[in-house]
Amino acid sequence: QVQLVESGGGLVQPGGSLRLSCAASGSTFGINIWGWYRQAPGKEREFVAAVLTPSGISNYAGSVKGRFTISRDSAKNTMYLQMNSLKPEDTAVYYCNVRDRGGIAYWGQGTQVTISS
């Protein structure tokens, strides 16, 4: 079992920045994919970014490429999402997601990000 706790959401003006964190605990040794998803009101949950371990290869949705950066601190078992140049359309609940080598996925509880002036 893996437990995920997100933090760092909030209200930011357009053009601003936020950094989300996802702290993992439990059986983290088997995780090989760390990722972020988001869900805006009335929309389906969508992929934002992911990073593979141990390769460190990352992937981004086209809508956030160049603005968001995913990273991971293996010593802290924590993943981050640095979000810059935020837009109103980035408003959503952001979820941390990890998958282990057995294909089992775990989700965090979500953190609200609101971009508004």
C-alpha atoms as a printed R data frame, in Angstrom:
    type eleno elety resid chain resno       x      y       z
1   ATOM     1    CA   GLN     A     1   0.000  0.000   0.000
2   ATOM     2    CA   VAL     A     2   1.071  3.540  -0.770
3   ATOM     3    CA   GLN     A     3  -0.285  6.651   0.855
4   ATOM     4    CA   LEU     A     4  -0.089  9.997  -0.953
5   ATOM     5    CA   VAL     A     5  -0.570 13.445   0.525
6   ATOM     6    CA   GLU     A     6  -0.659 16.511  -1.709
7   ATOM     7    CA   SER     A     7  -0.079 20.076  -0.633
8   ATOM     8    CA   GLY     A     8   0.655 23.468  -2.120
9   ATOM     9    CA   GLY     A     9  -2.582 24.367  -3.839
10  ATOM    10    CA   GLY     A    10  -4.188 27.772  -3.542
11  ATOM    11    CA   LEU     A    11  -5.429 30.898  -5.273
12  ATOM    12    CA   VAL     A    12  -3.033 32.639  -7.645
13  ATOM    13    CA   GLN     A    13  -3.407 35.427 -10.169
14  ATOM    14    CA   PRO     A    14  -2.899 34.699 -13.857
15  ATOM    15    CA   GLY     A    15   0.792 34.640 -14.687
16  ATOM    16    CA   GLY     A    16   1.711 33.542 -11.204
17  ATOM    17    CA   SER     A    17   3.386 30.391  -9.939
18  ATOM    18    CA   LEU     A    18   2.666 27.557  -7.535
19  ATOM    19    CA   ARG     A    19   4.536 24.465  -6.473
20  ATOM    20    CA   LEU     A    20   2.582 21.357  -5.589
21  ATOM    21    CA   SER     A    21   4.057 18.600  -3.456
22  ATOM    22    CA   CYS     A    22   3.113 14.953  -3.141
23  ATOM    23    CA   ALA     A    23   4.586 13.043  -0.232
24  ATOM    24    CA   ALA     A    24   4.502  9.266  -0.538
25  ATOM    25    CA   SER     A    25   4.712  6.750   2.275
26  ATOM    26    CA   GLY     A    26   4.310  3.015   2.655
27  ATOM    27    CA   SER     A    27   5.555  0.600  -0.001
28  ATOM    28    CA   THR     A    28   7.204  3.210  -2.173
29  ATOM    29    CA   PHE     A    29  10.126  1.044  -3.324
30  ATOM    30    CA   GLY     A    30   7.991 -0.504  -6.055
31  ATOM    31    CA   ILE     A    31   6.805  2.746  -7.621
32  ATOM    32    CA   ASN     A    32   8.064  3.303 -11.135
33  ATOM    33    CA   ILE     A    33   5.722  6.011 -12.423
34  ATOM    34    CA   TRP     A    34   5.031  9.253 -10.583
35  ATOM    35    CA   GLY     A    35   2.500 11.613 -12.072
36  ATOM    36    CA   TRP     A    36   0.047 14.462 -11.773
37  ATOM    37    CA   TYR     A    37  -3.497 14.640 -13.091
38  ATOM    38    CA   ARG     A    38  -6.106 17.349 -12.817
39  ATOM    39    CA   GLN     A    39  -9.854 17.662 -13.007
40  ATOM    40    CA   ALA     A    40 -11.651 20.888 -13.750
41  ATOM    41    CA   PRO     A    41 -15.338 21.370 -12.880
42  ATOM    42    CA   GLY     A    42 -17.546 19.541 -15.338
43  ATOM    43    CA   LYS     A    43 -14.600 17.902 -17.084
44  ATOM    44    CA   GLU     A    44 -12.926 14.532 -16.995
45  ATOM    45    CA   ARG     A    45  -9.693 13.994 -15.131
46  ATOM    46    CA   GLU     A    46  -6.750 14.568 -17.440
47  ATOM    47    CA   PHE     A    47  -3.073 13.763 -17.477
48  ATOM    48    CA   VAL     A    48  -0.698 16.616 -16.651
49  ATOM    49    CA   ALA     A    49   2.800 15.217 -16.241
50  ATOM    50    CA   ALA     A    50   4.703 12.103 -15.240
51  ATOM    51    CA   VAL     A    51   8.215 10.990 -14.481
52  ATOM    52    CA   LEU     A    52   9.597  7.478 -14.681
53  ATOM    53    CA   THR     A    53  11.989  6.016 -12.171
54  ATOM    54    CA   PRO     A    54  14.831  5.275 -12.218
55  ATOM    55    CA   SER     A    55  15.317  6.737 -15.705
56  ATOM    56    CA   GLY     A    56  13.999 10.193 -14.820
57  ATOM    57    CA   ILE     A    57  12.291 10.461 -18.200
58  ATOM    58    CA   SER     A    58   9.398 12.898 -17.991
59  ATOM    59    CA   ASN     A    59   6.355 13.544 -20.118
60  ATOM    60    CA   TYR     A    60   3.914 16.450 -20.218
61  ATOM    61    CA   ALA     A    61   0.519 17.253 -21.601
62  ATOM    62    CA   GLY     A    62   0.750 19.674 -24.467
63  ATOM    63    CA   SER     A    63  -1.239 22.290 -22.595
64  ATOM    64    CA   VAL     A    64   1.374 22.573 -19.836
65  ATOM    65    CA   LYS     A    65   4.608 21.833 -21.670
66  ATOM    66    CA   GLY     A    66   7.103 24.624 -21.155
67  ATOM    67    CA   ARG     A    67   5.223 26.004 -18.155
68  ATOM    68    CA   PHE     A    68   5.132 23.083 -15.695
69  ATOM    69    CA   THR     A    69   8.039 21.031 -14.427
70  ATOM    70    CA   ILE     A    70   7.741 17.701 -12.650
71  ATOM    71    CA   SER     A    71  10.505 16.578 -10.320
72  ATOM    72    CA   ARG     A    72  11.118 14.118  -7.561
73  ATOM    73    CA   ASP     A    73  13.246 13.993  -4.422
74  ATOM    74    CA   SER     A    74  13.933 10.314  -3.946
75  ATOM    75    CA   ALA     A    75  15.421 10.830  -0.490
76  ATOM    76    CA   LYS     A    76  12.169 12.403   0.688
77  ATOM    77    CA   ASN     A    77   9.851 10.216  -1.411
78  ATOM    78    CA   THR     A    78   8.282 13.433  -2.565
79  ATOM    79    CA   MET     A    79   7.232 14.579  -6.015
80  ATOM    80    CA   TYR     A    80   6.772 18.172  -7.059
81  ATOM    81    CA   LEU     A    81   4.986 20.071  -9.785
82  ATOM    82    CA   GLN     A    82   6.348 23.536 -10.388
83  ATOM    83    CA   MET     A    83   3.699 25.520 -12.235
84  ATOM    84    CA   ASN     A    84   4.639 28.808 -13.859
85  ATOM    85    CA   SER     A    85   2.795 31.252 -16.109
86  ATOM    86    CA   LEU     A    86  -0.484 29.976 -14.750
87  ATOM    87    CA   LYS     A    87  -3.662 30.549 -16.715
88  ATOM    88    CA   PRO     A    88  -7.318 30.540 -15.661
89  ATOM    89    CA   GLU     A    89  -7.751 27.296 -17.601
90  ATOM    90    CA   ASP     A    90  -5.261 25.646 -15.246
91  ATOM    91    CA   THR     A    91  -7.896 25.894 -12.509
92  ATOM    92    CA   ALA     A    92  -8.642 22.388 -11.294
93  ATOM    93    CA   VAL     A    93  -8.190 19.898  -8.515
94  ATOM    94    CA   TYR     A    94  -4.735 18.419  -8.947
95  ATOM    95    CA   TYR     A    95  -4.161 14.791  -8.034
96  ATOM    96    CA   CYS     A    96  -0.981 12.924  -7.368
97  ATOM    97    CA   ASN     A    97  -0.850  9.472  -8.927
98  ATOM    98    CA   VAL     A    98   1.750  6.740  -8.662
99  ATOM    99    CA   ARG     A    99   1.904  3.269 -10.186
100 ATOM   100    CA   ASP     A   100   3.973  0.369  -9.039
101 ATOM   101    CA   ARG     A   101   5.631 -2.305 -11.128
102 ATOM   102    CA   GLY     A   102   2.598 -4.531 -10.619
103 ATOM   103    CA   GLY     A   103   0.424 -1.933 -12.329
104 ATOM   104    CA   ILE     A   104  -1.405 -0.892  -9.194
105 ATOM   105    CA   ALA     A   105  -2.245  2.805  -9.106
106 ATOM   106    CA   TYR     A   106  -2.640  4.987  -6.057
107 ATOM   107    CA   TRP     A   107  -4.220  8.434  -5.839
108 ATOM   108    CA   GLY     A   108  -3.895 11.325  -3.468
109 ATOM   109    CA   GLN     A   109  -6.851 13.244  -2.117
110 ATOM   110    CA   GLY     A   110  -6.329 16.205  -4.437
111 ATOM   111    CA   THR     A   111  -5.438 19.823  -3.922
112 ATOM   112    CA   GLN     A   112  -7.373 22.775  -5.342
113 ATOM   113    CA   VAL     A   113  -5.599 25.197  -7.661
114 ATOM   114    CA   THR     A   114  -7.515 28.318  -8.627
115 ATOM   115    CA   ILE     A   115  -6.200 30.879 -11.084
116 ATOM   116    CA   SER     A   116  -8.159 34.092 -10.931
117 ATOM   117    CA   SER     A   117  -7.671 37.826 -10.751
